[in-house]
Amino acid sequence: MSQVLPAFIRRDWVDVGDGQLLHLAQYGNPNGITVLYLHGGPGGGCMSDELKLFDENSYRILMLDQRGGGRSRPKGDIRHNNLQALLADIETVRGLLNIPCWCVVGGSYGATLGFIYSALFPHRVMSQVLWGLFVPSDEAVAWLYGANGAANLFPQEYLAFTSLQDFTPCLDTFLAGYRKGLHAPDINTLNAHVYQWLSWELALSLPGTKLPNTELPFGKSLAQIELHFAYHQYFNSYEIMCENASEITAKTVILQGEMDWVCPVMIGERFISEYGNEQIHYSVVKGGYHALANGKMHEEVVYAVGEMAVSYTHLTLPTICSV
């Protein structure tokens, strides 16, 4: 694994309306295969370490901070933040850069977003590598936040996660309570909810890892946007995935960690089995977790991204966009 990051090309602030300025940074080879990187969360933002996924000679890498995430402004905004807005933003960026088609790489909800984008705009995506795919069905949300899913694997962590709310078997009521806590005027109450929300997510993403308090300033916007999407049932993401998965024409590699407790294999396998097509290849990474910080997941994603580049190295742009 190379520790040399792809060279910086330029950065732009993209005005997509609604008072939103998206941070877009480009790296790698200006004449390389264009790849759009979609971070997770939603609301996480792009991280420099994620550039290590790419060979700088092969790719022109577009690191786009989605609405409210990373360096995009206003930070943590949820007023105009939903699935349709994120999809429209992707198309705005593509049109602004005059890119007829591109590759897509993304993880977690970034994988969900990439999956949906490639299904709704199949002629715009020529190939994609997704990992830790989050399938936002009622079952998956109940697994993630309810008392009878991942909670059974991490009982102490779940007890801490739910300690700030009165216990209720109704998940909607529980999320509504957390939503109130994440927007509390009292800073101690707000920080406590941010810390427990992110700690629970980290426990599932990379078991055994503790969240440092230094993450709270960044984590506030992430937690608020994640809860905003969960509270609104991910703005029909699951229904759109089910209805349009068959439209995907891009070669799609989905890598799921064997021990991904955020997005468990059983849910992803069942979804792809029912709604996938011959272009979608779902693989389980033995010993892999959800987070890229896990070495096994990182290695498999790097390999898949490298293989994607090989497929297009000797093709001209018109040929690529007809694939």
PDB file of C-alpha atoms in Angstrom, residues 100-270:
ATOM      1  CA  PRO A 100     -19.901  12.856 -19.995  1.00  0.00           C
ATOM      2  CA  CYS A 101     -19.395   9.874 -17.694  1.00  0.00           C
ATOM      3  CA  TRP A 102     -17.184   8.787 -14.813  1.00  0.00           C
ATOM      4  CA  CYS A 103     -16.331   6.012 -12.411  1.00  0.00           C
ATOM      5  CA  VAL A 104     -17.764   6.034  -8.891  1.00  0.00           C
ATOM      6  CA  VAL A 105     -16.143   4.885  -5.654  1.00  0.00           C
ATOM      7  CA  GLY A 106     -17.892   5.094  -2.286  1.00  0.00           C
ATOM      8  CA  GLY A 107     -18.522   3.438   1.055  1.00  0.00           C
ATOM      9  CA  SER A 108     -21.336   3.064   3.593  1.00  0.00           C
ATOM     10  CA  TYR A 109     -24.076   5.590   2.722  1.00  0.00           C
ATOM     11  CA  GLY A 110     -21.719   6.817  -0.007  1.00  0.00           C
ATOM     12  CA  ALA A 111     -22.127   3.335  -1.495  1.00  0.00           C
ATOM     13  CA  THR A 112     -25.891   3.688  -1.172  1.00  0.00           C
ATOM     14  CA  LEU A 113     -25.758   7.042  -2.932  1.00  0.00           C
ATOM     15  CA  GLY A 114     -23.521   5.653  -5.679  1.00  0.00           C
ATOM     16  CA  PHE A 115     -25.819   2.662  -6.146  1.00  0.00           C
ATOM     17  CA  ILE A 116     -28.867   4.895  -6.518  1.00  0.00           C
ATOM     18  CA  TYR A 117     -27.082   7.373  -8.778  1.00  0.00           C
ATOM     19  CA  SER A 118     -25.909   4.618 -11.123  1.00  0.00           C
ATOM     20  CA  ALA A 119     -29.446   3.215 -11.236  1.00  0.00           C
ATOM     21  CA  LEU A 120     -31.099   6.560 -12.019  1.00  0.00           C
ATOM     22  CA  PHE A 121     -28.337   7.811 -14.344  1.00  0.00           C
ATOM     23  CA  PRO A 122     -26.976   4.581 -15.846  1.00  0.00           C
ATOM     24  CA  HIS A 123     -25.434   6.310 -18.877  1.00  0.00           C
ATOM     25  CA  ARG A 124     -23.315   8.509 -16.569  1.00  0.00           C
ATOM     26  CA  VAL A 125     -21.516   5.717 -14.685  1.00  0.00           C
ATOM     27  CA  MET A 126     -19.141   3.412 -16.523  1.00  0.00           C
ATOM     28  CA  SER A 127     -17.895   1.388 -13.537  1.00  0.00           C
ATOM     29  CA  GLN A 128     -17.992   1.549  -9.753  1.00  0.00           C
ATOM     30  CA  VAL A 129     -16.513   0.072  -6.589  1.00  0.00           C
ATOM     31  CA  LEU A 130     -18.700   0.263  -3.482  1.00  0.00           C
ATOM     32  CA  TRP A 131     -18.067  -1.121  -0.019  1.00  0.00           C
ATOM     33  CA  GLY A 132     -19.988  -1.405   3.229  1.00  0.00           C
ATOM     34  CA  LEU A 133     -23.212  -0.884   1.262  1.00  0.00           C
ATOM     35  CA  PHE A 134     -25.972   0.350   3.556  1.00  0.00           C
ATOM     36  CA  VAL A 135     -29.365  -1.001   2.507  1.00  0.00           C
ATOM     37  CA  PRO A 136     -31.732   1.387   4.336  1.00  0.00           C
ATOM     38  CA  SER A 137     -34.676  -0.976   4.753  1.00  0.00           C
ATOM     39  CA  ASP A 138     -36.811  -1.054   7.908  1.00  0.00           C
ATOM     40  CA  GLU A 139     -34.964  -4.247   8.841  1.00  0.00           C
ATOM     41  CA  ALA A 140     -31.556  -2.599   8.468  1.00  0.00           C
ATOM     42  CA  VAL A 141     -32.538   0.489  10.478  1.00  0.00           C
ATOM     43  CA  ALA A 142     -34.002  -1.709  13.222  1.00  0.00           C
ATOM     44  CA  TRP A 143     -30.787  -3.757  13.228  1.00  0.00           C
ATOM     45  CA  LEU A 144     -28.682  -0.618  13.551  1.00  0.00           C
ATOM     46  CA  TYR A 145     -30.653   1.316  16.168  1.00  0.00           C
ATOM     47  CA  GLY A 146     -33.172  -1.085  17.687  1.00  0.00           C
ATOM     48  CA  ALA A 147     -32.889  -3.357  20.705  1.00  0.00           C
ATOM     49  CA  ASN A 148     -32.910  -6.675  18.839  1.00  0.00           C
ATOM     50  CA  GLY A 149     -30.162  -6.286  16.250  1.00  0.00           C
ATOM     51  CA  ALA A 150     -26.571  -5.186  16.718  1.00  0.00           C
ATOM     52  CA  ALA A 151     -27.534  -4.392  20.322  1.00  0.00           C
ATOM     53  CA  ASN A 152     -27.353  -8.120  21.078  1.00  0.00           C
ATOM     54  CA  LEU A 153     -23.725  -8.231  19.902  1.00  0.00           C
ATOM     55  CA  PHE A 154     -22.655  -5.084  21.749  1.00  0.00           C
ATOM     56  CA  PRO A 155     -24.906  -4.927  24.835  1.00  0.00           C
ATOM     57  CA  GLN A 156     -22.710  -2.629  26.953  1.00  0.00           C
ATOM     58  CA  GLU A 157     -22.183  -0.182  24.101  1.00  0.00           C
ATOM     59  CA  TYR A 158     -25.913  -0.221  23.331  1.00  0.00           C
ATOM     60  CA  LEU A 159     -26.708   0.442  26.974  1.00  0.00           C
ATOM     61  CA  ALA A 160     -24.514   3.553  26.810  1.00  0.00           C
ATOM     62  CA  PHE A 161     -26.078   4.559  23.481  1.00  0.00           C
ATOM     63  CA  THR A 162     -29.584   4.409  24.916  1.00  0.00           C
ATOM     64  CA  SER A 163     -28.751   5.762  28.372  1.00  0.00           C
ATOM     65  CA  LEU A 164     -29.686   9.330  27.425  1.00  0.00           C
ATOM     66  CA  GLN A 165     -33.227   8.386  26.388  1.00  0.00           C
ATOM     67  CA  ASP A 166     -36.146   6.766  28.172  1.00  0.00           C
ATOM     68  CA  PHE A 167     -36.422   3.224  26.862  1.00  0.00           C
ATOM     69  CA  THR A 168     -39.119   2.748  24.271  1.00  0.00           C
ATOM     70  CA  PRO A 169     -39.763  -0.155  21.915  1.00  0.00           C
ATOM     71  CA  CYS A 170     -40.832   2.365  19.276  1.00  0.00           C
ATOM     72  CA  LEU A 171     -37.806   3.213  17.151  1.00  0.00           C
ATOM     73  CA  ASP A 172     -39.389   6.377  15.751  1.00  0.00           C
ATOM     74  CA  THR A 173     -39.913   7.711  19.274  1.00  0.00           C
ATOM     75  CA  PHE A 174     -36.331   6.827  20.200  1.00  0.00           C
ATOM     76  CA  LEU A 175     -34.916   8.621  17.149  1.00  0.00           C
ATOM     77  CA  ALA A 176     -37.147  11.627  17.837  1.00  0.00           C
ATOM     78  CA  GLY A 177     -35.703  11.816  21.354  1.00  0.00           C
ATOM     79  CA  TYR A 178     -32.157  11.668  20.033  1.00  0.00           C
ATOM     80  CA  ARG A 179     -33.020  14.316  17.470  1.00  0.00           C
ATOM     81  CA  LYS A 180     -34.084  16.632  20.284  1.00  0.00           C
ATOM     82  CA  GLY A 181     -30.873  15.884  22.171  1.00  0.00           C
ATOM     83  CA  LEU A 182     -28.655  16.558  19.154  1.00  0.00           C
ATOM     84  CA  HIS A 183     -30.188  20.018  18.817  1.00  0.00           C
ATOM     85  CA  ALA A 184     -30.365  20.816  22.529  1.00  0.00           C
ATOM     86  CA  PRO A 185     -29.529  24.427  23.505  1.00  0.00           C
ATOM     87  CA  ASP A 186     -27.545  23.144  26.482  1.00  0.00           C
ATOM     88  CA  ILE A 187     -24.025  22.380  25.239  1.00  0.00           C
ATOM     89  CA  ASN A 188     -23.435  19.556  27.724  1.00  0.00           C
ATOM     90  CA  THR A 189     -26.625  17.785  26.701  1.00  0.00           C
ATOM     91  CA  LEU A 190     -25.801  18.239  23.024  1.00  0.00           C
ATOM     92  CA  ASN A 191     -22.221  16.972  23.427  1.00  0.00           C
ATOM     93  CA  ALA A 192     -23.375  13.957  25.414  1.00  0.00           C
ATOM     94  CA  HIS A 193     -25.760  12.962  22.603  1.00  0.00           C
ATOM     95  CA  VAL A 194     -23.099  13.540  19.933  1.00  0.00           C
ATOM     96  CA  TYR A 195     -20.587  11.436  21.854  1.00  0.00           C
ATOM     97  CA  GLN A 196     -22.954   8.513  22.432  1.00  0.00           C
ATOM     98  CA  TRP A 197     -24.264   8.568  18.857  1.00  0.00           C
ATOM     99  CA  LEU A 198     -20.786   8.451  17.355  1.00  0.00           C
ATOM    100  CA  SER A 199     -19.496   5.974  19.945  1.00  0.00           C
ATOM    101  CA  TRP A 200     -22.246   3.527  19.031  1.00  0.00           C
ATOM    102  CA  GLU A 201     -21.469   3.869  15.342  1.00  0.00           C
ATOM    103  CA  LEU A 202     -17.740   3.408  15.966  1.00  0.00           C
ATOM    104  CA  ALA A 203     -18.348   0.324  18.104  1.00  0.00           C
ATOM    105  CA  LEU A 204     -20.048  -1.310  15.117  1.00  0.00           C
ATOM    106  CA  SER A 205     -17.658   0.029  12.478  1.00  0.00           C
ATOM    107  CA  LEU A 206     -14.405  -0.861  14.197  1.00  0.00           C
ATOM    108  CA  PRO A 207     -15.072  -2.858  17.385  1.00  0.00           C
ATOM    109  CA  GLY A 208     -12.829  -2.086  20.329  1.00  0.00           C
ATOM    110  CA  THR A 209     -12.070   1.478  19.205  1.00  0.00           C
ATOM    111  CA  LYS A 210     -12.842   4.368  21.548  1.00  0.00           C
ATOM    112  CA  LEU A 211     -13.977   7.777  20.359  1.00  0.00           C
ATOM    113  CA  PRO A 212     -11.664  10.632  21.442  1.00  0.00           C
ATOM    114  CA  ASN A 213     -13.349  13.788  22.710  1.00  0.00           C
ATOM    115  CA  THR A 214     -11.435  15.733  20.049  1.00  0.00           C
ATOM    116  CA  GLU A 215     -13.863  14.325  17.473  1.00  0.00           C
ATOM    117  CA  LEU A 216     -16.860  16.168  18.930  1.00  0.00           C
ATOM    118  CA  PRO A 217     -16.582  19.412  16.884  1.00  0.00           C
ATOM    119  CA  PHE A 218     -16.515  17.427  13.632  1.00  0.00           C
ATOM    120  CA  GLY A 219     -18.946  14.846  14.979  1.00  0.00           C
ATOM    121  CA  LYS A 220     -21.765  17.257  15.751  1.00  0.00           C
ATOM    122  CA  SER A 221     -22.628  17.890  12.099  1.00  0.00           C
ATOM    123  CA  LEU A 222     -22.095  14.227  11.190  1.00  0.00           C
ATOM    124  CA  ALA A 223     -24.428  12.992  13.925  1.00  0.00           C
ATOM    125  CA  GLN A 224     -27.089  15.584  13.117  1.00  0.00           C
ATOM    126  CA  ILE A 225     -27.106  14.782   9.391  1.00  0.00           C
ATOM    127  CA  GLU A 226     -27.064  11.017   9.980  1.00  0.00           C
ATOM    128  CA  LEU A 227     -30.015  11.282  12.335  1.00  0.00           C
ATOM    129  CA  HIS A 228     -31.798  13.643   9.940  1.00  0.00           C
ATOM    130  CA  PHE A 229     -31.655  10.976   7.232  1.00  0.00           C
ATOM    131  CA  ALA A 230     -32.586   8.129   9.595  1.00  0.00           C
ATOM    132  CA  TYR A 231     -35.509  10.107  11.041  1.00  0.00           C
ATOM    133  CA  HIS A 232     -36.858  10.679   7.517  1.00  0.00           C
ATOM    134  CA  GLN A 233     -36.420   7.013   6.471  1.00  0.00           C
ATOM    135  CA  TYR A 234     -33.504   8.010   4.243  1.00  0.00           C
ATOM    136  CA  PHE A 235     -35.896   9.831   1.929  1.00  0.00           C
ATOM    137  CA  ASN A 236     -37.133   6.630   0.262  1.00  0.00           C
ATOM    138  CA  SER A 237     -33.611   5.439  -0.563  1.00  0.00           C
ATOM    139  CA  TYR A 238     -34.587   1.801  -0.079  1.00  0.00           C
ATOM    140  CA  GLU A 239     -37.666   1.982  -2.281  1.00  0.00           C
ATOM    141  CA  ILE A 240     -35.677   3.697  -5.024  1.00  0.00           C
ATOM    142  CA  MET A 241     -32.968   1.035  -4.790  1.00  0.00           C
ATOM    143  CA  CYS A 242     -35.519  -1.771  -5.115  1.00  0.00           C
ATOM    144  CA  GLU A 243     -37.370  -0.180  -8.012  1.00  0.00           C
ATOM    145  CA  ASN A 244     -34.306   0.810 -10.046  1.00  0.00           C
ATOM    146  CA  ALA A 245     -31.496  -1.662  -9.294  1.00  0.00           C
ATOM    147  CA  SER A 246     -32.222  -3.519 -12.527  1.00  0.00           C
ATOM    148  CA  GLU A 247     -31.354  -0.341 -14.487  1.00  0.00           C
ATOM    149  CA  ILE A 248     -27.689  -0.401 -13.444  1.00  0.00           C
ATOM    150  CA  THR A 249     -25.496  -1.023 -16.496  1.00  0.00           C
ATOM    151  CA  ALA A 250     -22.092  -0.186 -14.978  1.00  0.00           C
ATOM    152  CA  LYS A 251     -19.894  -3.001 -13.760  1.00  0.00           C
ATOM    153  CA  THR A 252     -20.491  -2.773 -10.024  1.00  0.00           C
ATOM    154  CA  VAL A 253     -18.259  -4.381  -7.411  1.00  0.00           C
ATOM    155  CA  ILE A 254     -19.727  -4.402  -3.896  1.00  0.00           C
ATOM    156  CA  LEU A 255     -17.400  -5.421  -1.065  1.00  0.00           C
ATOM    157  CA  GLN A 256     -18.990  -6.231   2.284  1.00  0.00           C
ATOM    158  CA  GLY A 257     -17.028  -7.072   5.407  1.00  0.00           C
ATOM    159  CA  GLU A 258     -17.782 -10.430   6.975  1.00  0.00           C
ATOM    160  CA  MET A 259     -17.975  -8.631  10.332  1.00  0.00           C
ATOM    161  CA  ASP A 260     -19.651  -5.450   9.154  1.00  0.00           C
ATOM    162  CA  TRP A 261     -22.078  -4.834  12.007  1.00  0.00           C
ATOM    163  CA  VAL A 262     -23.308  -1.517  10.600  1.00  0.00           C
ATOM    164  CA  CYS A 263     -24.472  -3.091   7.340  1.00  0.00           C
ATOM    165  CA  PRO A 264     -24.568  -6.856   7.972  1.00  0.00           C
ATOM    166  CA  VAL A 265     -23.905  -9.271   5.135  1.00  0.00           C
ATOM    167  CA  MET A 266     -27.224 -11.079   5.612  1.00  0.00           C
ATOM    168  CA  ILE A 267     -29.162  -7.938   4.656  1.00  0.00           C
ATOM    169  CA  GLY A 268     -26.949  -7.000   1.719  1.00  0.00           C
ATOM    170  CA  GLU A 269     -26.871 -10.518   0.268  1.00  0.00           C
ATOM    171  CA  ARG A 270     -30.634 -10.829   0.439  1.00  0.00           C
TER     172      ARG A 270
END
